[in-house]
PDB file of C-alpha atoms in Angstrom:
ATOM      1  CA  UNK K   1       0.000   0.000   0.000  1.00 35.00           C
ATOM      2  CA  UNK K   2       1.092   3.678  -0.577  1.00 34.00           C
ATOM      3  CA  UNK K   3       2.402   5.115   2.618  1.00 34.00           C
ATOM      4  CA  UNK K   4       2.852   8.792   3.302  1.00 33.00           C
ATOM      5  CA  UNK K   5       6.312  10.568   2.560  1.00 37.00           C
ATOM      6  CA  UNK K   6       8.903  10.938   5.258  1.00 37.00           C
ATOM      7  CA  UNK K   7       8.141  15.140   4.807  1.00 39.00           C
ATOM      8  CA  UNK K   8       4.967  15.787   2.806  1.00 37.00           C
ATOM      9  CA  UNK K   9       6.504  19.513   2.430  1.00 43.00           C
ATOM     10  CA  UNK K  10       9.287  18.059   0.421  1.00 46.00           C
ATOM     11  CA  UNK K  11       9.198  17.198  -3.095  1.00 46.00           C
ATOM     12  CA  UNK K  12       8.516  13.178  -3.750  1.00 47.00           C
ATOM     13  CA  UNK K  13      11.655  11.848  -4.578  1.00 45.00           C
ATOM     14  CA  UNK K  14      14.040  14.547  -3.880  1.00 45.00           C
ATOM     15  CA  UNK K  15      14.665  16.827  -0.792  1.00 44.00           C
ATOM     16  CA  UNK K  16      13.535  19.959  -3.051  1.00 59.00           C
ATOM     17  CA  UNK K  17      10.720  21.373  -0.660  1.00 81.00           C
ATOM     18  CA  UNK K  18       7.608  22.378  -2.008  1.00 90.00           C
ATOM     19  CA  UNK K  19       5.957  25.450  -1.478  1.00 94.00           C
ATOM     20  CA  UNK K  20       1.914  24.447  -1.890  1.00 94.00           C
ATOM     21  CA  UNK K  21       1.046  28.272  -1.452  1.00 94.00           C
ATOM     22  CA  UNK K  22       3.008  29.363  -4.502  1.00 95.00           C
ATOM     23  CA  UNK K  23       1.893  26.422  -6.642  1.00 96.00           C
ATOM     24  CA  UNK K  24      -2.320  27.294  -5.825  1.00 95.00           C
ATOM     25  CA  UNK K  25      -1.130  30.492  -7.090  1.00 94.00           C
ATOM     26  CA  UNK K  26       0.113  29.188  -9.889  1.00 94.00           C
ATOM     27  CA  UNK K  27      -3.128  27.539 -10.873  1.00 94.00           C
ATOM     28  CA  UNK K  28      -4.817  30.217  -9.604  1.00 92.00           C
ATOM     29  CA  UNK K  29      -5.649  30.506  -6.136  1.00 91.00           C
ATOM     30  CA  UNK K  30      -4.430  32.657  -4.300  1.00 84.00           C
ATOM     31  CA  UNK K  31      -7.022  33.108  -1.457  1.00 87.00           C
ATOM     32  CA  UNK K  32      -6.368  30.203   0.385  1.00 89.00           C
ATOM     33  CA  UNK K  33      -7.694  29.430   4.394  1.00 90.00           C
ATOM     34  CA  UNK K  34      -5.787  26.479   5.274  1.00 94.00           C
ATOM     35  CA  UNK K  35      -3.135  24.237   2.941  1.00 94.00           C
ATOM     36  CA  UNK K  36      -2.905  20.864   5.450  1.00 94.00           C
ATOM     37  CA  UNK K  37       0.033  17.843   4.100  1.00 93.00           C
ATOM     38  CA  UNK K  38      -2.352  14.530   3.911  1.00 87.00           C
ATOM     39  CA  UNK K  39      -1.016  11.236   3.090  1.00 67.00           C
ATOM     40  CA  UNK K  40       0.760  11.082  -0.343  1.00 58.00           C
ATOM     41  CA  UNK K  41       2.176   8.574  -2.468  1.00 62.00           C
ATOM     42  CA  UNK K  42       5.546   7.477  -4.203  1.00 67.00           C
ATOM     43  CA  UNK K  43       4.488   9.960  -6.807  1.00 75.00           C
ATOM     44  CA  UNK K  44       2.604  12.701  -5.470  1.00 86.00           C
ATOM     45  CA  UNK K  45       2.542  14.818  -2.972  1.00 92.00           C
ATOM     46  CA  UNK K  46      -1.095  15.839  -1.573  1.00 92.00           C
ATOM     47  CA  UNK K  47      -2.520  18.594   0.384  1.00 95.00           C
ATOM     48  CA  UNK K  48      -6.180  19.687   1.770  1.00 95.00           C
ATOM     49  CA  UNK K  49      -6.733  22.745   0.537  1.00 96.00           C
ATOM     50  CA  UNK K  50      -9.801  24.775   2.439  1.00 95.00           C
ATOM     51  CA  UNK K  51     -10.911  28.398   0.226  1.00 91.00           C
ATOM     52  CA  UNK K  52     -13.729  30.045   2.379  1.00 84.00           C
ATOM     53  CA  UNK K  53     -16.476  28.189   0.310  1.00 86.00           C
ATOM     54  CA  UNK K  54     -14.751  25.219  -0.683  1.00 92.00           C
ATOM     55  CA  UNK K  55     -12.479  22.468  -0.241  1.00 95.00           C
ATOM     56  CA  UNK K  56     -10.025  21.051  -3.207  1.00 96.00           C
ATOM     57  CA  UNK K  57      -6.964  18.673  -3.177  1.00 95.00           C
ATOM     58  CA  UNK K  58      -4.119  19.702  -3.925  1.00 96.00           C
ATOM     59  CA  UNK K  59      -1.934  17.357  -5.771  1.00 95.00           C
ATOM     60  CA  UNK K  60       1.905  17.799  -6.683  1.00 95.00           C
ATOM     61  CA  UNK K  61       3.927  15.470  -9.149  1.00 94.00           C
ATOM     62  CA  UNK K  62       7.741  14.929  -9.372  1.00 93.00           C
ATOM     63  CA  UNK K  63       9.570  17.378 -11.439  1.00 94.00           C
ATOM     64  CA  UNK K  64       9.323  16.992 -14.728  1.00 94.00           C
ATOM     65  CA  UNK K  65       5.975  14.574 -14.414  1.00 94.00           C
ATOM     66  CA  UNK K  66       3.843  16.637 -17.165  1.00 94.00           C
ATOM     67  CA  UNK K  67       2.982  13.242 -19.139  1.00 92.00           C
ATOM     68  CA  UNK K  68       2.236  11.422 -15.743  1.00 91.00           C
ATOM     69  CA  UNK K  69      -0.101  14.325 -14.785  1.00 94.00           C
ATOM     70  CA  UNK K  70      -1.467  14.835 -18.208  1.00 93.00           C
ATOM     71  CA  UNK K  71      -2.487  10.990 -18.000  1.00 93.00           C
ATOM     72  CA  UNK K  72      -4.061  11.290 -14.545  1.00 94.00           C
ATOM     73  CA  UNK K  73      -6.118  14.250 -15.966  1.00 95.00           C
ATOM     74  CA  UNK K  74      -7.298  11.869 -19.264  1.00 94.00           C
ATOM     75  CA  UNK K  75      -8.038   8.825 -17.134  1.00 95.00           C
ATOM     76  CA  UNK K  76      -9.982  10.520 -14.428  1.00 95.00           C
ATOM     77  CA  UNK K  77     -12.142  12.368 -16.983  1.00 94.00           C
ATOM     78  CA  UNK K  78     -13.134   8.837 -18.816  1.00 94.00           C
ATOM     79  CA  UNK K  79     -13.977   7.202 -15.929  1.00 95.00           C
ATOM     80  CA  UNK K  80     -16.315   9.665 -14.648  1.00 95.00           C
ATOM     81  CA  UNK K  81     -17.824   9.997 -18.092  1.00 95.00           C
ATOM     82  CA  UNK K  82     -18.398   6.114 -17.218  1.00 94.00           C
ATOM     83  CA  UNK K  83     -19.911   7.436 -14.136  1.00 95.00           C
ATOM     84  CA  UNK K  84     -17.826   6.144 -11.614  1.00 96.00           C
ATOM     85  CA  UNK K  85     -16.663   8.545  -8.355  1.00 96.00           C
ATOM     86  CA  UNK K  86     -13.426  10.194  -9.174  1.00 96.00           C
ATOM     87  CA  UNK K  87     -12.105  13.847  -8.297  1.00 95.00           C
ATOM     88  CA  UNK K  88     -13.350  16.079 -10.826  1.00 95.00           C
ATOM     89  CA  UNK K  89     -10.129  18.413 -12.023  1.00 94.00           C
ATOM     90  CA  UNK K  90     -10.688  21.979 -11.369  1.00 94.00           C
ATOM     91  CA  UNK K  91      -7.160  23.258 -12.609  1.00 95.00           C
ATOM     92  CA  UNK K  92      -4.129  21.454 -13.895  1.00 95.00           C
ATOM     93  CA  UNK K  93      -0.666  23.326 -14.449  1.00 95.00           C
ATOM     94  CA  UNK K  94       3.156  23.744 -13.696  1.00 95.00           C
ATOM     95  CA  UNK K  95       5.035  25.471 -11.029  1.00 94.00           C
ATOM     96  CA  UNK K  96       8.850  25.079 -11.339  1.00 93.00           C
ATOM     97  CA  UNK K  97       8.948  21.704 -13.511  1.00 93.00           C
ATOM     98  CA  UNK K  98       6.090  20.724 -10.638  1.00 94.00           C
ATOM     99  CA  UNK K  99       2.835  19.472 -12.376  1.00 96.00           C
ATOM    100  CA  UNK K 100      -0.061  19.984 -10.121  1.00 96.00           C
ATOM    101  CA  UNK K 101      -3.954  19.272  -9.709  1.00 96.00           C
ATOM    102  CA  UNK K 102      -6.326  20.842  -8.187  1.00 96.00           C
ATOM    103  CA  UNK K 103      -8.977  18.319  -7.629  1.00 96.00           C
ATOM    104  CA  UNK K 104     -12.718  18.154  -5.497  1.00 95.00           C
ATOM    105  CA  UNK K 105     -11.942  17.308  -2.539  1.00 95.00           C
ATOM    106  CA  UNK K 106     -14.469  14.000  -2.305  1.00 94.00           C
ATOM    107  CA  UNK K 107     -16.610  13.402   0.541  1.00 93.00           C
ATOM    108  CA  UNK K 108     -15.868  10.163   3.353  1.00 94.00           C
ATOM    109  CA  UNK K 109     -12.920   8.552   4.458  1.00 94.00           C
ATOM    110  CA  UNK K 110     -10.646   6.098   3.442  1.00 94.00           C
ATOM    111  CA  UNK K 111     -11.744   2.728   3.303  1.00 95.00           C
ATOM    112  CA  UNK K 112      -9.064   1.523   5.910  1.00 93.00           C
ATOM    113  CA  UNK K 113      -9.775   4.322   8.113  1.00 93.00           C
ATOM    114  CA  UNK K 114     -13.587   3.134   8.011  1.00 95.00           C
ATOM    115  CA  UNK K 115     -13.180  -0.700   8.246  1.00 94.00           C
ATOM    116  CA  UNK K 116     -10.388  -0.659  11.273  1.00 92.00           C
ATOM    117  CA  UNK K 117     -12.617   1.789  13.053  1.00 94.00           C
ATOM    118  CA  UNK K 118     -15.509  -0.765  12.602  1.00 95.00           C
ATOM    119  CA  UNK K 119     -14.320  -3.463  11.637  1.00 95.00           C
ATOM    120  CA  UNK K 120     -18.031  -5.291  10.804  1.00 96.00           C
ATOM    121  CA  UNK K 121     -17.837  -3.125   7.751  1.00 96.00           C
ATOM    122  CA  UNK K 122     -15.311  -4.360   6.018  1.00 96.00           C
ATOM    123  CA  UNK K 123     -16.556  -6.995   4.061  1.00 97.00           C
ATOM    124  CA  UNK K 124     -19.796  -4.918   3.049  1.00 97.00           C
ATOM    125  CA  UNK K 125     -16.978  -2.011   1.734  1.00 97.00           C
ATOM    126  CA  UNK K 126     -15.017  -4.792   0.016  1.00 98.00           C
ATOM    127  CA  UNK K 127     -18.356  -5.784  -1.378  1.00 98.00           C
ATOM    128  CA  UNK K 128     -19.088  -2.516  -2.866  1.00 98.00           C
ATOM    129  CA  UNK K 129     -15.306  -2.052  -3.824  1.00 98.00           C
ATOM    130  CA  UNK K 130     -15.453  -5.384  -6.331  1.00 98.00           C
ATOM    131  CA  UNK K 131     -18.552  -3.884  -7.671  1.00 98.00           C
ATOM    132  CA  UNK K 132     -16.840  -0.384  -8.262  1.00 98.00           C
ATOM    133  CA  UNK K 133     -13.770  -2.576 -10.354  1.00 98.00           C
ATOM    134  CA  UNK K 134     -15.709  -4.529 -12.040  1.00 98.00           C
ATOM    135  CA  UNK K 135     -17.578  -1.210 -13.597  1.00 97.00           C
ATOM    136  CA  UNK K 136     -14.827   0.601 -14.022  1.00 97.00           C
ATOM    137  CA  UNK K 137     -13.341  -2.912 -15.889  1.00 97.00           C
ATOM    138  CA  UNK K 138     -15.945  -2.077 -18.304  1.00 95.00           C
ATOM    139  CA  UNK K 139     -14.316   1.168 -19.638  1.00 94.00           C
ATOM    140  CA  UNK K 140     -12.153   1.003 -22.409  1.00 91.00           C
ATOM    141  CA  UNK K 141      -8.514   2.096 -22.114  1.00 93.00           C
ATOM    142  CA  UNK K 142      -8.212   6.204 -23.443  1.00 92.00           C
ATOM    143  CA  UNK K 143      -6.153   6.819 -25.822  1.00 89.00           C
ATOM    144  CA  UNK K 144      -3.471   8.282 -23.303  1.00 87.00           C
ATOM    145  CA  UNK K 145      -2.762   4.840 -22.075  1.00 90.00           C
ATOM    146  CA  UNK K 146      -3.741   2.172 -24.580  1.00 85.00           C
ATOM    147  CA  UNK K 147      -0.497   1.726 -25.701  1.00 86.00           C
ATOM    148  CA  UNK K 148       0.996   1.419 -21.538  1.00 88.00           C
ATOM    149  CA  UNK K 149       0.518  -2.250 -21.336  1.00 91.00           C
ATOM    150  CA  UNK K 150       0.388  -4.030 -17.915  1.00 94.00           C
ATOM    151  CA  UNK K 151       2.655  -6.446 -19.272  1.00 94.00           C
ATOM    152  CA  UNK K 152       5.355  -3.733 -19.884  1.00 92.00           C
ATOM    153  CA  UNK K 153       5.571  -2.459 -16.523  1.00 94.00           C
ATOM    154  CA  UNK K 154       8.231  -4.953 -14.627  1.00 95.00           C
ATOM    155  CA  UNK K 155      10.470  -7.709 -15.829  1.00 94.00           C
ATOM    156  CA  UNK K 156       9.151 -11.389 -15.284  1.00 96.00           C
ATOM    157  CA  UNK K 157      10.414 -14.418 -16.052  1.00 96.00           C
ATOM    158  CA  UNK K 158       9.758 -15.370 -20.191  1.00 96.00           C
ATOM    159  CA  UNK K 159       7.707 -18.128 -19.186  1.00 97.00           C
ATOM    160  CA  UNK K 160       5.515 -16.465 -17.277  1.00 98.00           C
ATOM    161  CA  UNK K 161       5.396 -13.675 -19.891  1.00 97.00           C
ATOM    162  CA  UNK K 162       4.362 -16.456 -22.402  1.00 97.00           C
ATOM    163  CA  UNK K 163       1.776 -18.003 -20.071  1.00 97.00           C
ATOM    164  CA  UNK K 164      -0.055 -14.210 -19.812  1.00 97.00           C
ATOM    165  CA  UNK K 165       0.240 -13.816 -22.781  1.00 96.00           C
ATOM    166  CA  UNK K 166      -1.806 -16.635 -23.920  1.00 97.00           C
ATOM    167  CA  UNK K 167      -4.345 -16.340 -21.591  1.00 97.00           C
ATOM    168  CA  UNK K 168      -4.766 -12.628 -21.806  1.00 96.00           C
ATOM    169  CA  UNK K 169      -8.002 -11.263 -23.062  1.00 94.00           C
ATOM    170  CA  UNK K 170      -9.343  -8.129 -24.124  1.00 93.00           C
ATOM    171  CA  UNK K 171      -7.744  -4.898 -23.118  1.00 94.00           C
ATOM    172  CA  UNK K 172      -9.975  -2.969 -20.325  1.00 95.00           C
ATOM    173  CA  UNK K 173      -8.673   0.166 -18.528  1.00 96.00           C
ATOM    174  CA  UNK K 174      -6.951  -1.039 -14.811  1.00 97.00           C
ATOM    175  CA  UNK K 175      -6.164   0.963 -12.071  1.00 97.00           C
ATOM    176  CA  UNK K 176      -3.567  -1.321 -10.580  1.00 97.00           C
ATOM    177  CA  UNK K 177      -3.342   0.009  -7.478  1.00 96.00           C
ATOM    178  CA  UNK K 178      -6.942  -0.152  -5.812  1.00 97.00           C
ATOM    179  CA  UNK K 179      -6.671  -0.811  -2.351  1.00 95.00           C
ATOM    180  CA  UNK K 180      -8.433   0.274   0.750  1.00 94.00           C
ATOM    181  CA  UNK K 181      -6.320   3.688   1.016  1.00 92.00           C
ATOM    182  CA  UNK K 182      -7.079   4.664  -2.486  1.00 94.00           C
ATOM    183  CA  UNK K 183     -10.803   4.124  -1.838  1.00 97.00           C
ATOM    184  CA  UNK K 184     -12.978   6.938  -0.095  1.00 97.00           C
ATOM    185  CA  UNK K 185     -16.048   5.585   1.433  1.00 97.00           C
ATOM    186  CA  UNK K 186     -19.044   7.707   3.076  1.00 95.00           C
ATOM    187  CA  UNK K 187     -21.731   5.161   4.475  1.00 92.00           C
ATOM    188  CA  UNK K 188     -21.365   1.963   2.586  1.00 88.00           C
ATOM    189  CA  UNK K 189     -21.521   4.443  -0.811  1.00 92.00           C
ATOM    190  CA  UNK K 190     -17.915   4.165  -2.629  1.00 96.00           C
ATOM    191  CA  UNK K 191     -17.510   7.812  -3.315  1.00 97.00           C
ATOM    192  CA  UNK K 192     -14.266   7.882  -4.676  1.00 97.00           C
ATOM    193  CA  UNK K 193     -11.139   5.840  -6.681  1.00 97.00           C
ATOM    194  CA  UNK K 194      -7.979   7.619  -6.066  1.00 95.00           C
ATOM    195  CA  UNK K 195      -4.441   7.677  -7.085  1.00 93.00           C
ATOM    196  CA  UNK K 196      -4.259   6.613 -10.750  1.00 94.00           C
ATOM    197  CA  UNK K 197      -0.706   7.401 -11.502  1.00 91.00           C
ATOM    198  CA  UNK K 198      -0.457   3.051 -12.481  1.00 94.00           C
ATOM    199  CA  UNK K 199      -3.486   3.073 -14.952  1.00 96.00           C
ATOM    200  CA  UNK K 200      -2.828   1.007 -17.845  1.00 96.00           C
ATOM    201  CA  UNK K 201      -4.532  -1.073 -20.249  1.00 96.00           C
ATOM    202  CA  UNK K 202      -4.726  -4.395 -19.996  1.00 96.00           C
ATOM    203  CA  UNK K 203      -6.635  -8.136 -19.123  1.00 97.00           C
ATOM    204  CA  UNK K 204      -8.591  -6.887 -15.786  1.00 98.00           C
ATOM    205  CA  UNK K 205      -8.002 -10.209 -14.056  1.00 98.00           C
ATOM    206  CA  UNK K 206      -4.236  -8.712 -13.398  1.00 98.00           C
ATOM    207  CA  UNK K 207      -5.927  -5.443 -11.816  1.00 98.00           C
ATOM    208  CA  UNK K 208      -8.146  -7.580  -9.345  1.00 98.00           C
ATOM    209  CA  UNK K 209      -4.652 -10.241  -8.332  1.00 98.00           C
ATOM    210  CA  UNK K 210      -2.800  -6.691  -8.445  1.00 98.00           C
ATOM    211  CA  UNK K 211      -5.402  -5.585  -5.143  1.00 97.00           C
ATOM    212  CA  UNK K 212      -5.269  -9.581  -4.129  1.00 97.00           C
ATOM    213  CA  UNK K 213      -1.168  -9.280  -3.842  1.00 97.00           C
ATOM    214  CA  UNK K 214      -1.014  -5.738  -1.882  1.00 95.00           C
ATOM    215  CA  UNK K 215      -3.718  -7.263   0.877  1.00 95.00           C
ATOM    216  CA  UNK K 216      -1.860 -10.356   1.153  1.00 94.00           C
ATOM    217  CA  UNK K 217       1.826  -9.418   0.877  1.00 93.00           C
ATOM    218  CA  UNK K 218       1.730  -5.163   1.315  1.00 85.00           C
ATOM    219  CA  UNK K 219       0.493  -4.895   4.887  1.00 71.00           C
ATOM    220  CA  UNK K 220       3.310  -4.889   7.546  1.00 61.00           C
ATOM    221  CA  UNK K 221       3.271  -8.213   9.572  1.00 54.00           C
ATOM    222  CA  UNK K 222       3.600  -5.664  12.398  1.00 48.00           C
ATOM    223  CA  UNK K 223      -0.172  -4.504  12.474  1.00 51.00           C
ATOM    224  CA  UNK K 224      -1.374  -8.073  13.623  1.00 50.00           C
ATOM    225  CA  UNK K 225      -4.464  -6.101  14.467  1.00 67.00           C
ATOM    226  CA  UNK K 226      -5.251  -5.304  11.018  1.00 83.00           C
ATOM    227  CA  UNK K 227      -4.914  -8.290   9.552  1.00 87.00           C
ATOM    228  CA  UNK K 228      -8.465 -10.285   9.703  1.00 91.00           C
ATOM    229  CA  UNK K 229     -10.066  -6.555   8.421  1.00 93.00           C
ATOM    230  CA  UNK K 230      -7.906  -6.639   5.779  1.00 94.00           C
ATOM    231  CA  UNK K 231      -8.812 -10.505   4.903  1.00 94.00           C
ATOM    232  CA  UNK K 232     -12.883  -9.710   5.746  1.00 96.00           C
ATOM    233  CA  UNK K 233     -12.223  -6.630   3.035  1.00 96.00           C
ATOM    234  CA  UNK K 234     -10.612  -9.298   0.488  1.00 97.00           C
ATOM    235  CA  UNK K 235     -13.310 -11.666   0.352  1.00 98.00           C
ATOM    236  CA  UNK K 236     -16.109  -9.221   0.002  1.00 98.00           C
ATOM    237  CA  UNK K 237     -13.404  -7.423  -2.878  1.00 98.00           C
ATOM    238  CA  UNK K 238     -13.630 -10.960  -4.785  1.00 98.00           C
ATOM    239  CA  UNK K 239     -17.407 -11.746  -4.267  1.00 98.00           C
ATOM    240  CA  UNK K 240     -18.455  -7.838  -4.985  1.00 98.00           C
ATOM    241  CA  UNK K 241     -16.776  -7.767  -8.218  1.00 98.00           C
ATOM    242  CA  UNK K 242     -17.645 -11.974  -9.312  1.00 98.00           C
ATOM    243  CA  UNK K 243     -21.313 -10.858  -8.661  1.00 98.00           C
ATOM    244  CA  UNK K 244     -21.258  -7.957 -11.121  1.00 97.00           C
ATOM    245  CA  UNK K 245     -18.244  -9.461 -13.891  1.00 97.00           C
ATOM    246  CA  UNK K 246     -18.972 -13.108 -13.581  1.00 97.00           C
ATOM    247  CA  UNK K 247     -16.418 -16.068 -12.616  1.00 97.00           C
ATOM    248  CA  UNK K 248     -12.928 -16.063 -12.550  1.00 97.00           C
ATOM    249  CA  UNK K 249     -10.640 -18.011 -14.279  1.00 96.00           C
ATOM    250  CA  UNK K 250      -7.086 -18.888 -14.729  1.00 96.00           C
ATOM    251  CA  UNK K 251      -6.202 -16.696 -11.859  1.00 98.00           C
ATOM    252  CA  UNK K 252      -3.189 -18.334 -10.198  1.00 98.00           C
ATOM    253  CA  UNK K 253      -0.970 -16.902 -13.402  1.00 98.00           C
ATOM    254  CA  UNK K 254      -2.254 -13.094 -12.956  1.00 98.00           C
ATOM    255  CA  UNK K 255      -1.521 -13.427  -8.943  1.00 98.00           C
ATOM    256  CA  UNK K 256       1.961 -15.285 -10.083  1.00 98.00           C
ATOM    257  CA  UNK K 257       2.245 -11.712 -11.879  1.00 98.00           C
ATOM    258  CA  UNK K 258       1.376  -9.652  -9.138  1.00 98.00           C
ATOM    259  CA  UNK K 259       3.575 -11.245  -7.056  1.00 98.00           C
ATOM    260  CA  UNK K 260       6.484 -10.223  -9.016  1.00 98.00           C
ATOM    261  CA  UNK K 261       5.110  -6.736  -9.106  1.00 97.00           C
ATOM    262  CA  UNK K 262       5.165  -6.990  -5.053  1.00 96.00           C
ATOM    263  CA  UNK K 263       9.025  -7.194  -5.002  1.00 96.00           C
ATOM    264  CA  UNK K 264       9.388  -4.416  -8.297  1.00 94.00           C
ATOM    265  CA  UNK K 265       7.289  -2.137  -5.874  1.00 91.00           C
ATOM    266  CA  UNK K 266       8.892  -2.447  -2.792  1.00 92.00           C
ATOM    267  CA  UNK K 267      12.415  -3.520  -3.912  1.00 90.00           C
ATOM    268  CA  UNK K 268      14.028  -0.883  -1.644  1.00 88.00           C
ATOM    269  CA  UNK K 269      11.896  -1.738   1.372  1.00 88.00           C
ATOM    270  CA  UNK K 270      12.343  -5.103   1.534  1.00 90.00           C
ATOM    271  CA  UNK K 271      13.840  -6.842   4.688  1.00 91.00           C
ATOM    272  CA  UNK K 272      15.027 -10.136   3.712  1.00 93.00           C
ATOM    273  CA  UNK K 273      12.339 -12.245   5.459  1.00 92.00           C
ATOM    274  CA  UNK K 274       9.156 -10.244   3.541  1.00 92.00           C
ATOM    275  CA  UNK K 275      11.222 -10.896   0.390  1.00 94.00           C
ATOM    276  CA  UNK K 276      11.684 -14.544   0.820  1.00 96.00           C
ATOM    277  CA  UNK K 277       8.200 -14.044   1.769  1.00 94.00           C
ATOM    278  CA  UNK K 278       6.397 -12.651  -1.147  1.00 96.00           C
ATOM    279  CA  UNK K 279       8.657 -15.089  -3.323  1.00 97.00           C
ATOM    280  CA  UNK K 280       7.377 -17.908  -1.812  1.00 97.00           C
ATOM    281  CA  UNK K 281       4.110 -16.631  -2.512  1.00 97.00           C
ATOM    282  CA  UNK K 282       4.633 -15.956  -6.303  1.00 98.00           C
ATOM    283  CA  UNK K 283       6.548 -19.295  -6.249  1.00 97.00           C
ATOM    284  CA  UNK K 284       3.086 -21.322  -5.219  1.00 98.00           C
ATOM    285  CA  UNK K 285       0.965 -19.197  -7.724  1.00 98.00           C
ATOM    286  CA  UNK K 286       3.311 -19.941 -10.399  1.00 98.00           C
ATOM    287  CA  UNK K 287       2.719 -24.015  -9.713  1.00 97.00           C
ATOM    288  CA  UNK K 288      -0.608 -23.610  -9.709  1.00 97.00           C
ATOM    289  CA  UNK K 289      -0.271 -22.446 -13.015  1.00 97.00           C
ATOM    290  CA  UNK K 290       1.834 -24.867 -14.190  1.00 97.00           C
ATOM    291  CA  UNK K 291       4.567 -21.852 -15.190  1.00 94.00           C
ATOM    292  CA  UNK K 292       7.953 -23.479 -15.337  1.00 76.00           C
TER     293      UNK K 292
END
């Protein structure tokens, strides 16, 4: 899962700091009540930005991230045209080689604030989260990403690559990095996807064992606590989105995938017990798909 930055005030990758007042002026705002650091991402930087009438997001890319942004901007506008909840964009520009958004700021909370505080609800979230993918599986790639294949994003092993390959089917429009932090909930209403830096195009059985592998291998052993929400919020993920896009199949080679994704994501985080951890993992999935 994405975890805040180690200084939210300093740009994501770098020790540059960012100045969020001077990059709202930038887009055009210049009359702002509070600017409050919320949890970013690996590749953004986000703020809460309160105007006397209204509330926006505020979110800041690495230098030199126009296509990244750009991307974000095309994505998020076909999936709401779809009709699903994403941030509508009120202003998109550049402040110092900075791309920035300035997005609604969607109503709830995050879906792992919700289902630790009440733990009851996270099946009926993960429920209404399979639901959400499954729609939003329905939306053909944009032309800003239908050439950014899922299959292009990491090295795996050729015969893995071959096995995908010939059990891929059509190309849908993935997120590939829905999880319960990039999900806002209000009620049992999904009222927002977040965070689609990773959309791609591609078979959407690989975006559902891409949420599968950061439940079961992302979350730090540490938060013992945490872990039969998270497993409650996985099976109602699976049975929300079977109900609405029918059974799966062939899924041991799209988690084998995933799994390999698991140690591209967090190569630098890795102690050497999660790693032999998460290849075990990928290791069993590949069996079961008879990948050798």
């Amino acid at each position: 899962m994405s975890k805040p930055d180690d200084s939210i005030t300093k740009e994501v990758g770098t020790s540059s700091p960012i100045d969020p007042g001077a990059i709202l002026a930038a887009l055009g705002v210049t009359r702002a009540e509070t600017i409050t650091p919320v949890l970013g991402g690996q590749d953004a930087a986000l703020f809460r930005v309160e105007l006397e009438v209204d509330t926006f997001a505020l979110r800041v890319f690495r230098p030199g991230d126009e296509a990244a942004s750009a991307r974000e901007v095309t994505v998020m506008r076909a999936v709401g045209e779809a009709g699903i909840a994403v941030p509508k964009v009120h202003a998109a520009g550049v402040w110092q080689r900075r791309p920035a958004l300035l997005l609604e700021w969607r109503p709830g909370r995050t879906i792992a604030e919700a289902a630790i505080a009440e733990p009851e609800r996270a099946e009926p979230l993960g429920v209404a989260a399979g639901r959400v993918l499954a729609r939003l599986h329905a939306v053909e790639p944009p032309d800003a990403i239908s050439d950014r294949s899922w299959l292009d994003w990491f090295a795996i092993p050729d015969a893995l690559g071959r096995a995908l390959v010939a059990a891929a089917g059509p190309a849908r429009l993935l997120h590939l990095d829905y999880h319960p932090l990039n999900l806002l909930a209000d009620g049992d209403d999904i009222t927002a996807v977040l965070d689609w830096a990773n959309a791609r195009s591609g078979d959407p059985r690989a975006d559902l064992a891409r949420s599968i592998a950061i439940l079961r291998l992302g979350v730090d052993e540490a938060l013992v606590d945490v872990g039969p929400v998270v497993s409650a919020f996985e099976r109602g993920l699976i049975d929300g989105y079977v109900e609405s896009a029918g059974p799966l199949v062939e899924m041991p080679v799209f988690l084998a995938w995933a799994g390999h994704g698991m140690l591209h994501d967090l190569a630098q985080r890795l102690t050497p017990e999660k790693r032999a951890r998460i290849l075990a993992w990928t290791a069993e999935r590949e069996r079961e798909a008879g990948v050798t």
